[in-house]
GROMACS .gro file of C-alpha atoms in nm:
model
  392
    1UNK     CA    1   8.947  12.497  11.505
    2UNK     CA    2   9.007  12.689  11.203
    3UNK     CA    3   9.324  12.699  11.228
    4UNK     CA    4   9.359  12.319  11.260
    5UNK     CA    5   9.135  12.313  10.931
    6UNK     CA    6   9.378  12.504  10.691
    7UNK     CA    7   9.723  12.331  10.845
    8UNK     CA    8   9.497  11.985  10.800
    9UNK     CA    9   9.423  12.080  10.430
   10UNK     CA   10   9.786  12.254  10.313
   11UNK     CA   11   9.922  11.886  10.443
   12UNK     CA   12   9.704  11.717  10.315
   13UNK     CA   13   9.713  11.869   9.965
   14UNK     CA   14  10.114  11.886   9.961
   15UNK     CA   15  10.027  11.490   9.993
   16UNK     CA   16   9.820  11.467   9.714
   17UNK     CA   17  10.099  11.581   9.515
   18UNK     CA   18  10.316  11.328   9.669
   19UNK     CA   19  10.057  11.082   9.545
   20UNK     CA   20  10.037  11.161   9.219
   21UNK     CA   21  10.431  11.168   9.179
   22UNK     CA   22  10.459  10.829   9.335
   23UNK     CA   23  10.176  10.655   9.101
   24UNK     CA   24  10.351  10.794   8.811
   25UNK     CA   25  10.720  10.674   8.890
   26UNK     CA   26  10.531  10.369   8.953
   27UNK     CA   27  10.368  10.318   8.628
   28UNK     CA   28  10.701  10.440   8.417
   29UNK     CA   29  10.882  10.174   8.619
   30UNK     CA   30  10.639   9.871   8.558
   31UNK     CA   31  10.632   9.953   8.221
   32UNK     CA   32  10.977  10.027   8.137
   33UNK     CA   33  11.322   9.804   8.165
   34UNK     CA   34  11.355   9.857   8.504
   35UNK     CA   35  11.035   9.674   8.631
   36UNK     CA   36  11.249   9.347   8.724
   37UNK     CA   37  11.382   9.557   9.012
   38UNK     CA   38  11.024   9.729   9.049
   39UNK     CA   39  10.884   9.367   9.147
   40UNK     CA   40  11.178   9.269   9.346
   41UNK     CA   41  11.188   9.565   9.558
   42UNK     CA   42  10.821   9.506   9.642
   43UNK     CA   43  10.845   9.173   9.644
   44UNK     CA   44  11.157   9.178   9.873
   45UNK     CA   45  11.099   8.909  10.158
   46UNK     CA   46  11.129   9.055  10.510
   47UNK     CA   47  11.028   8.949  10.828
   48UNK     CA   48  11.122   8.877  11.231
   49UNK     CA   49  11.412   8.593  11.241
   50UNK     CA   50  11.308   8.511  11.610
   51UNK     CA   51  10.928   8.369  11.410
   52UNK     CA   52  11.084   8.262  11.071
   53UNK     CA   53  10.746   8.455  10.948
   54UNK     CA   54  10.905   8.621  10.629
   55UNK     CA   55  10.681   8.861  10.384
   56UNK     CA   56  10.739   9.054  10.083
   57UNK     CA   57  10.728   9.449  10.099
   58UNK     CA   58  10.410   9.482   9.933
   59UNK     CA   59  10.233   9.310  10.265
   60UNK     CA   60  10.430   9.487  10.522
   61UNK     CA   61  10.338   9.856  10.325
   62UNK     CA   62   9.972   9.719  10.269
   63UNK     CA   63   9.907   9.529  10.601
   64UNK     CA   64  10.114   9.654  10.828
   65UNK     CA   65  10.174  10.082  10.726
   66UNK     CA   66   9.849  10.084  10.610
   67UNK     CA   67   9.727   9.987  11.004
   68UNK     CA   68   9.880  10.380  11.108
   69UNK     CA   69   9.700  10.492  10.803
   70UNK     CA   70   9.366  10.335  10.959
   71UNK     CA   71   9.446  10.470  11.308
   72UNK     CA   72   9.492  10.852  11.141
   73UNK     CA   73   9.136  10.756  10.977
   74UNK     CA   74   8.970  10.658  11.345
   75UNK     CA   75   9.171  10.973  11.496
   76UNK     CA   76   9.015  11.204  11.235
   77UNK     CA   77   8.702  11.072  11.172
   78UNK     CA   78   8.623  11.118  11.624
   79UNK     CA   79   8.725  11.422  11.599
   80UNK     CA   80   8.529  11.551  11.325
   81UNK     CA   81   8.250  11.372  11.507
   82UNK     CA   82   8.290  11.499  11.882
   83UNK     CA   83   8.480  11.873  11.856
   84UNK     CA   84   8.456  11.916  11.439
   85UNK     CA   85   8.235  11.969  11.145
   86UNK     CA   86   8.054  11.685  11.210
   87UNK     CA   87   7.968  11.784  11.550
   88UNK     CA   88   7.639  11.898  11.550
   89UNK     CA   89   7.362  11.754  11.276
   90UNK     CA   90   7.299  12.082  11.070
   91UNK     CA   91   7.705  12.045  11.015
   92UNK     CA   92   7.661  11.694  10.924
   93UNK     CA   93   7.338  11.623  10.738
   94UNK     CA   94   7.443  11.716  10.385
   95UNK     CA   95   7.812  11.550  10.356
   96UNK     CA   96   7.627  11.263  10.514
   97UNK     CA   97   7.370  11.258  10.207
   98UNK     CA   98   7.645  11.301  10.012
   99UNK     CA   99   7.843  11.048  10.104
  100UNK     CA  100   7.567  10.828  10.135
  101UNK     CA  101   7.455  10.870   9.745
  102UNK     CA  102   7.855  10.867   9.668
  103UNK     CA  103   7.881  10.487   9.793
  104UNK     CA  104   7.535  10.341   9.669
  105UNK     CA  105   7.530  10.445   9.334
  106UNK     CA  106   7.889  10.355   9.173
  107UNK     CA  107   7.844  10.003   9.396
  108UNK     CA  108   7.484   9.967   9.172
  109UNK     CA  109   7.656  10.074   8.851
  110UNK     CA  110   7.935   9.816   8.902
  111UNK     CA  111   7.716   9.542   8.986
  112UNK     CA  112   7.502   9.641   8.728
  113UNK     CA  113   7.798   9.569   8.468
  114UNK     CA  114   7.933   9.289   8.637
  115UNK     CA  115   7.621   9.063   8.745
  116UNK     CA  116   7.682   8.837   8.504
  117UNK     CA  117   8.057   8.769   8.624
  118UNK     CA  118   8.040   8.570   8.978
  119UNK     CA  119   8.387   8.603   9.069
  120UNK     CA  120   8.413   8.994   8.976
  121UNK     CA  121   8.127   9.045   9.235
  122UNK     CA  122   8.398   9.084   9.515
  123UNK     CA  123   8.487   9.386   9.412
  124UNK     CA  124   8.178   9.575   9.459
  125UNK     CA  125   8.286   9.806   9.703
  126UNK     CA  126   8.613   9.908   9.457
  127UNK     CA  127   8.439  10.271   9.307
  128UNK     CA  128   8.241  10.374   9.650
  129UNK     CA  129   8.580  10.490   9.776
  130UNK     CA  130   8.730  10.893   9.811
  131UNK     CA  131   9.083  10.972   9.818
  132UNK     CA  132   9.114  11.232  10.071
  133UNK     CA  133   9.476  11.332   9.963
  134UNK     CA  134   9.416  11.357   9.580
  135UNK     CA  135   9.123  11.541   9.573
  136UNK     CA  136   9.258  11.821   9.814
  137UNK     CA  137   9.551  11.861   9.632
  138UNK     CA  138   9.353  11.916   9.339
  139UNK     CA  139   9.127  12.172   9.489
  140UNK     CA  140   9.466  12.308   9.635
  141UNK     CA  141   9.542  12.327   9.321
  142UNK     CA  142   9.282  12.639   9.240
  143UNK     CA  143   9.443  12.884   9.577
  144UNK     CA  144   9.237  13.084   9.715
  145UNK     CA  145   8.972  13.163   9.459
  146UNK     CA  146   8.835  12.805   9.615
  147UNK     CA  147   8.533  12.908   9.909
  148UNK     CA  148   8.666  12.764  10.240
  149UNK     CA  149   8.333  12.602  10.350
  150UNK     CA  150   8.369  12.434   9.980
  151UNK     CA  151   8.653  12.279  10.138
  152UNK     CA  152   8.571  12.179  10.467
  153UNK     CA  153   8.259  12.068  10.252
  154UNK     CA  154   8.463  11.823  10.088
  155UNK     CA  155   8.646  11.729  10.405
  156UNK     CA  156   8.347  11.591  10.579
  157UNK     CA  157   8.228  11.416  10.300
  158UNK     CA  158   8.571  11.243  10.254
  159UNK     CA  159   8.620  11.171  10.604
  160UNK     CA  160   8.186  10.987  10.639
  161UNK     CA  161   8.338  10.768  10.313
  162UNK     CA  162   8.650  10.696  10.498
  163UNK     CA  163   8.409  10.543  10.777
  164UNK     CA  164   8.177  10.360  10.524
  165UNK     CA  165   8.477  10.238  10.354
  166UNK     CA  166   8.622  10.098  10.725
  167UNK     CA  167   8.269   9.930  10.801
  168UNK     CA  168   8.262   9.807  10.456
  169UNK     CA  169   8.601   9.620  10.489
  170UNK     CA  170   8.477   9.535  10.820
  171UNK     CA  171   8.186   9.288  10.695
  172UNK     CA  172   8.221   9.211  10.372
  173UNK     CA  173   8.603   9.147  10.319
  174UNK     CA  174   8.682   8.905  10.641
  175UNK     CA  175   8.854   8.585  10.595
  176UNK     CA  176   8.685   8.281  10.787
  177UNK     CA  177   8.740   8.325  11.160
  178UNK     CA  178   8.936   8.166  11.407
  179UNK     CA  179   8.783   8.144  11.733
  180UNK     CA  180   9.057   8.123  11.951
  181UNK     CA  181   9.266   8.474  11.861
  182UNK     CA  182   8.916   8.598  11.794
  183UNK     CA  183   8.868   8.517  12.180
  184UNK     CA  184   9.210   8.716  12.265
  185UNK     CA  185   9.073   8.996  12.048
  186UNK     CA  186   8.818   9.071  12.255
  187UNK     CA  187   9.016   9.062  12.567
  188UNK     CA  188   9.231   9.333  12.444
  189UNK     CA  189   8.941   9.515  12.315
  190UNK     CA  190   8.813   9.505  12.686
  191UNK     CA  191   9.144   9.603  12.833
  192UNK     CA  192   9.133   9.892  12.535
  193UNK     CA  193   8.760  10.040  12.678
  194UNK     CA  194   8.886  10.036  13.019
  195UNK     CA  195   9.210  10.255  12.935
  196UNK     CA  196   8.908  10.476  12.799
  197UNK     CA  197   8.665  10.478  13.067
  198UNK     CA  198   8.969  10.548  13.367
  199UNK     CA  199   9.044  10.840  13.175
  200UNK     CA  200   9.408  10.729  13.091
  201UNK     CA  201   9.572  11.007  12.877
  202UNK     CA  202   9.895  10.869  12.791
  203UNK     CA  203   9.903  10.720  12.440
  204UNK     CA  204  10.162  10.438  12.495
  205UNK     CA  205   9.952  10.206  12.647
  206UNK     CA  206   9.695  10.221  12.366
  207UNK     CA  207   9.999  10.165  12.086
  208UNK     CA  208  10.108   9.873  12.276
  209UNK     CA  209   9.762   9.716  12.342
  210UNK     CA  210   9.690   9.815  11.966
  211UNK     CA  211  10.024   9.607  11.864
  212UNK     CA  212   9.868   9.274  12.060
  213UNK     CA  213   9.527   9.382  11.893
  214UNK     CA  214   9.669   9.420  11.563
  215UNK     CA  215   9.881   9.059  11.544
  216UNK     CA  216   9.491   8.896  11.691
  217UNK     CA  217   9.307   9.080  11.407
  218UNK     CA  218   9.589   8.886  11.189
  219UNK     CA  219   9.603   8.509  11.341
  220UNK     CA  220   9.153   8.581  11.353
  221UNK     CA  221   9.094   8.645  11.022
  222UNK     CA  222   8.961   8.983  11.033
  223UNK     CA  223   9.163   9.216  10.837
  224UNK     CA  224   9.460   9.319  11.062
  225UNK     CA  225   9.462   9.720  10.932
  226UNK     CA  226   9.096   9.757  11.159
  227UNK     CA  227   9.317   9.749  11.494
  228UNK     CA  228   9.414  10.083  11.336
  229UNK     CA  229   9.074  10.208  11.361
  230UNK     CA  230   8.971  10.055  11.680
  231UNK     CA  231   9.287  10.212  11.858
  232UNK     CA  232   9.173  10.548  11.715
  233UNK     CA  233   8.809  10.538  11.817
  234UNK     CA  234   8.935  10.466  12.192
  235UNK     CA  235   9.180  10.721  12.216
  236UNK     CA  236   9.041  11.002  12.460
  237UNK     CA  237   8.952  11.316  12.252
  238UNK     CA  238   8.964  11.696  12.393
  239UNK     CA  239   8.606  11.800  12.379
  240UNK     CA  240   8.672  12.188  12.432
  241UNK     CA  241   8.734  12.349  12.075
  242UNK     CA  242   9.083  12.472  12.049
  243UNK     CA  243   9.296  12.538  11.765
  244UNK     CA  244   9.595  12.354  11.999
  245UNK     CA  245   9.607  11.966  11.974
  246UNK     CA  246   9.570  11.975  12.372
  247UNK     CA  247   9.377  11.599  12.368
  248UNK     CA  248   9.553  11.269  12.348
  249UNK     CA  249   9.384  11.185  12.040
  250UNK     CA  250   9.449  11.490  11.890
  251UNK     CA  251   9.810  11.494  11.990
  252UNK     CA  252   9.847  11.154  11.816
  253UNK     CA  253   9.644  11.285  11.488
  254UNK     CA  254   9.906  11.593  11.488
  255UNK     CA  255  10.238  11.416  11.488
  256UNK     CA  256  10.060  11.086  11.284
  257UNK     CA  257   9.955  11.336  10.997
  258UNK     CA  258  10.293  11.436  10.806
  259UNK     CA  259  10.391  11.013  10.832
  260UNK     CA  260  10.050  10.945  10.687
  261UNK     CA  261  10.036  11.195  10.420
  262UNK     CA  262  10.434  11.223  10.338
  263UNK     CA  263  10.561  10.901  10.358
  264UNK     CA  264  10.294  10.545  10.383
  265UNK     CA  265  10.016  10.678  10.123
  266UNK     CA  266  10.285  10.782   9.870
  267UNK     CA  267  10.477  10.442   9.961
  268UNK     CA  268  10.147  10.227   9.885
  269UNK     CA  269  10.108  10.420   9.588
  270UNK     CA  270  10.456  10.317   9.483
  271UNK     CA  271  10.378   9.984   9.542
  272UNK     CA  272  10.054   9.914   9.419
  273UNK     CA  273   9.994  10.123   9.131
  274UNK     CA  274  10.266   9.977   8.891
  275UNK     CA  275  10.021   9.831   8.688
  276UNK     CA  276  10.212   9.658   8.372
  277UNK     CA  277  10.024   9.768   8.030
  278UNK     CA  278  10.184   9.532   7.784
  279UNK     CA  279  10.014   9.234   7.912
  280UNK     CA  280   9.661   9.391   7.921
  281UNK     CA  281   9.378   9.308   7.659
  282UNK     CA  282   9.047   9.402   7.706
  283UNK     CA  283   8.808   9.258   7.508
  284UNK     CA  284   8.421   9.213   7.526
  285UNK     CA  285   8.442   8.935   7.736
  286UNK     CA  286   8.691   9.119   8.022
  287UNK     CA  287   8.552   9.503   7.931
  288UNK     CA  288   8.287   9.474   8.230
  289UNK     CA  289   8.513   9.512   8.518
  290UNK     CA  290   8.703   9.829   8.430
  291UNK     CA  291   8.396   9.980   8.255
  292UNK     CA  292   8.183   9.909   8.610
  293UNK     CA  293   8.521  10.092   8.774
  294UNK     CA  294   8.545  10.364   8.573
  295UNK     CA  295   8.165  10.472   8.532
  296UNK     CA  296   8.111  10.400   8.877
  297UNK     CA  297   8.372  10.685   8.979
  298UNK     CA  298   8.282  10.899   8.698
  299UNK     CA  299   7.912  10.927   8.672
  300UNK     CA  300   7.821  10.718   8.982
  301UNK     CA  301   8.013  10.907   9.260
  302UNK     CA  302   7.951  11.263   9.073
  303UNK     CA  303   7.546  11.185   9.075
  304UNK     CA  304   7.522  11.025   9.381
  305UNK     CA  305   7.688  11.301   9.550
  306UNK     CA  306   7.525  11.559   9.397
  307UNK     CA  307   7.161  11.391   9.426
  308UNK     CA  308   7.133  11.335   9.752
  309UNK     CA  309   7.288  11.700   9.824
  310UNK     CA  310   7.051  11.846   9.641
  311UNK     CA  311   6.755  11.621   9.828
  312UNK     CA  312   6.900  11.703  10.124
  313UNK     CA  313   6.865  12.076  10.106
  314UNK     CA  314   6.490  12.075   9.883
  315UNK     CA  315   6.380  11.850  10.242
  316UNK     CA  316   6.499  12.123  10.464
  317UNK     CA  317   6.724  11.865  10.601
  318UNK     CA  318   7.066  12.081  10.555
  319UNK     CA  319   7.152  12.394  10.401
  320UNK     CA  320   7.396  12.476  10.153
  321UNK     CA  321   7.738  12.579  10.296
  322UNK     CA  322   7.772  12.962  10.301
  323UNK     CA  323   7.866  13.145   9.951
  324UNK     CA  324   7.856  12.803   9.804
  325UNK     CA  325   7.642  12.713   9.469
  326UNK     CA  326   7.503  12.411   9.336
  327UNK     CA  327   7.707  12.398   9.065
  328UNK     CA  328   8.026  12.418   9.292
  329UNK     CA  329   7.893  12.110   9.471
  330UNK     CA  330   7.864  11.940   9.156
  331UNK     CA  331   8.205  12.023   9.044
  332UNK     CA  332   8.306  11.895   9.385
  333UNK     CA  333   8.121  11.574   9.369
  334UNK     CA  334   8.295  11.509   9.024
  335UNK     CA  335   8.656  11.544   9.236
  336UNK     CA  336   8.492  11.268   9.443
  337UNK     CA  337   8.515  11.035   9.158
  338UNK     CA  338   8.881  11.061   9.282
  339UNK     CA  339   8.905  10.670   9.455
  340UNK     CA  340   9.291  10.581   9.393
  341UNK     CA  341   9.431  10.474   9.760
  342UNK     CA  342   9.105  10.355   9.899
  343UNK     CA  343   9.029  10.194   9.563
  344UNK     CA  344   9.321  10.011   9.559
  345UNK     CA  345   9.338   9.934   9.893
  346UNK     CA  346   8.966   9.745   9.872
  347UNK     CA  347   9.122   9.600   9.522
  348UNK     CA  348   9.399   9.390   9.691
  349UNK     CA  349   9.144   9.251   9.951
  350UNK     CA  350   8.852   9.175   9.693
  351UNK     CA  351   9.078   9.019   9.416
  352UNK     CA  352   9.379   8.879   9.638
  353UNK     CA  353   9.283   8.471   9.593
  354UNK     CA  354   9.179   8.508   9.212
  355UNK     CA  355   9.363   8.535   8.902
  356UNK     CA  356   9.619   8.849   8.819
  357UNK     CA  357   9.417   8.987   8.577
  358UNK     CA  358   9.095   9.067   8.765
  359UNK     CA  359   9.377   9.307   8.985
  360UNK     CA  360   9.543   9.444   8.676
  361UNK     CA  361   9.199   9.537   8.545
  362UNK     CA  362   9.078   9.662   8.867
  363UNK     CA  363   9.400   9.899   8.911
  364UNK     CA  364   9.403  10.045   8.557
  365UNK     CA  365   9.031  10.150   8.572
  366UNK     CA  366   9.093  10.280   8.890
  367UNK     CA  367   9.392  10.494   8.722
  368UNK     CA  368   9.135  10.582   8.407
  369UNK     CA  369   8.898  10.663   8.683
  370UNK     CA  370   9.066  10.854   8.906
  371UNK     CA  371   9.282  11.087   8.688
  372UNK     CA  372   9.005  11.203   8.458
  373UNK     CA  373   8.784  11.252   8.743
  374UNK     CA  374   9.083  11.475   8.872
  375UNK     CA  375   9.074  11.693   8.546
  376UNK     CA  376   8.744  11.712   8.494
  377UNK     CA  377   8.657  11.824   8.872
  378UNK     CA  378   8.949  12.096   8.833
  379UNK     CA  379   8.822  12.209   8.494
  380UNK     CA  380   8.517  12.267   8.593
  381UNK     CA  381   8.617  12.424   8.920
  382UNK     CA  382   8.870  12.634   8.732
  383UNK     CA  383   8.507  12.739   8.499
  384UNK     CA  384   8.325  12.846   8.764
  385UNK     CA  385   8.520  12.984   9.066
  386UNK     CA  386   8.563  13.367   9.044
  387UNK     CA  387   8.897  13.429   8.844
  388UNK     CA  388   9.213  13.576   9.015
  389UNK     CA  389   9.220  13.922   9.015
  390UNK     CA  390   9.547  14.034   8.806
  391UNK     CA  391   9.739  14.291   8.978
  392UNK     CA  392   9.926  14.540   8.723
   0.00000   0.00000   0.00000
């Protein structure tokens, strides 16, 4: 299991990099001469000839990519839950406090700055949100002089706000229903279970059923990237620890990983974080948003996390990870503050049907947010993790 810890985390941080490359080309692009053929690459129609159903880019990386994203996300989080660190409750009581007090908190702060703005209400749930990928490859960042448990630490806690982020979507950003694919939905949901309960270990049948579930999520209302999710939670896992992917669901999570963290999270960084600058004014009467954004991942996440750690462990309800400090779980609860794809993600389904600029505000706080979170958790890492010893 260890061993499938540090190959999860060198990925995963080599993909934070990626991330951080691709929202920067994206940003220099939007706001340079080039960002006509920005727009029209993500704005490029494509689609199946046989339906005449034609989208641009932008919906294909966002609704359909982001659905494997999703499925890595159910994959990881039942494995952490049946085999992992979330296994057993003294594993799992403190990252879920801390996750817990990282999503109420920076939802309060932005509602607190936004109640008096109806229509910015829908984006509540923007700040609760922590990028997996950019805050490991900032703790990557610091070697070895980082504890592992600090990391597995921050692992959990990531992968418990993944799953409050999926149940969020889940209720509170689902168009009006259709009954009749709703109906189908549940038939292949049905169909899904059964694969499950007969034991079946191939993982074909479960991609194809998840295609059909996907398309009824879509024509439902329900937000099509879930059948992602669903596929992953019903994907037979290996219960007997092993440091070889010998389960189907861990098989999938293995091969899915290097897509995931290489390829579609960089690609919907490219395409939704090319936020153009030159059109964007705030003034007192459009400050609330971004400030609710920004203070929500900067001193909501950081206190919530580190709050309802702390209560955690003064109850007797968890224990601090071994060789791990307070103040290390503070720094790490400021790296938390790191929202970016998540962020963004809930961004384009709470703003998607209202003007431009509640998006554009959204996605630049969310940039402000995100990378000075990203400094300031590395700084004060850097301050308080054991130097490296210098050899002569």
């Amino acid at each position: 299991m260890r061993a499938v810890i540090r190959r999860f985390l060198k990925l995963e941080a080599s993909g934070g990099i990626l991330l951080m490359m691709a929202t920067l080309l994206a940003l220099v692009l939007a706001n340079s001469a080039a960002k006509s053929g920005y727009q029209a690459f993500i704005q490029y129609p494509i689609g199946l000839t046989i339906t005449h159903c034609h989208r641009p880019l932008l919906w294909w990386i966002n609704d359909g990519l982001m659905t494997l994203f999703f499925l890595h996300v159910g994959l990881e989080v039942k494995r952490e839950l049946l085999v992992g660190a979330l296994a057993s409750r003294s594993q799992a009581v403190l990252p879920v406090m801390a996750a817990l007090g990282g999503m109420i908190l920076p939802a309060l702060i932005y509602l607190g700055f936004n109640a008096q703005d109806s229509l910015a209400h829908a984006g509540w749930a923007i700040p609760v949100a922590t990028d997996i990928a950019f805050s490991l490859g900032v703790l990557a960042l610091l070697g070895r002089r980082v504890p592992s448990a600090l990391k597995v630490f921050l692992l959990a806690l990531a992968i418990i706000d993944d799953l409050g982020v999926i149940v969020i979507i889940s209720l509170f950003y689902t168009h009006q229903l259709s009954l009749l694919p709703l109906a189908g939905v549940l038939v292949i949901l049905l169909w899904l279970l059964l694969l499950n309960r007969r034991g079946v270990t191939a993982i074909t049948p479960y991609l194809l059923l998840g295609g059909v579930l996907w398309l009824g999520l879509l024509l439902s209302g329900i937000h099509a990237t879930l059948a992602g999710v669903v596929v992953g939670f019903v994907i037979p896992v290996c219960r007997q620890p092993s440091s070889v992917a010998v389960g189907p669901a861990q098989r999938l999570e293995q091969r899915l990983h290097p897509w995931v963290v290489e390829l579609i999270l960089p690609l919907f960084a490219f395409a939704n974080a090319g936020v153009a600058l030159q059109g964007i004014q705030l003034e007192q009467q459009n400050i609330a948003l971004p400030l609710g954004i920004i203070l929500g991942l900067l001193i909501g996440k950081p206190l919530g996390v580190f709050s309802f750690s702390w209560l955690a462990v003064r109850l007797h309800w968890a224990k601090l990870p071994e060789g791990v400090q307070f103040s290390e779980i503070f720094a790490v609860a400021v790296l938390c503050g790191i929202g970016f794809t998540m962020s963004i993600y809930i961004t384009t389904l709470a703003f998607e049907s209202l003007p431009m600029a509640y998006g554009g505000y959204a996605r630049l706080a969310i940039l402000i947010g995100s990378t000075t979170a990203a400094v300031s958790g590395y700084s004060l890492l850097n301050h308080r993790l054991p130097k490296p010893v210098k050899t002569p």
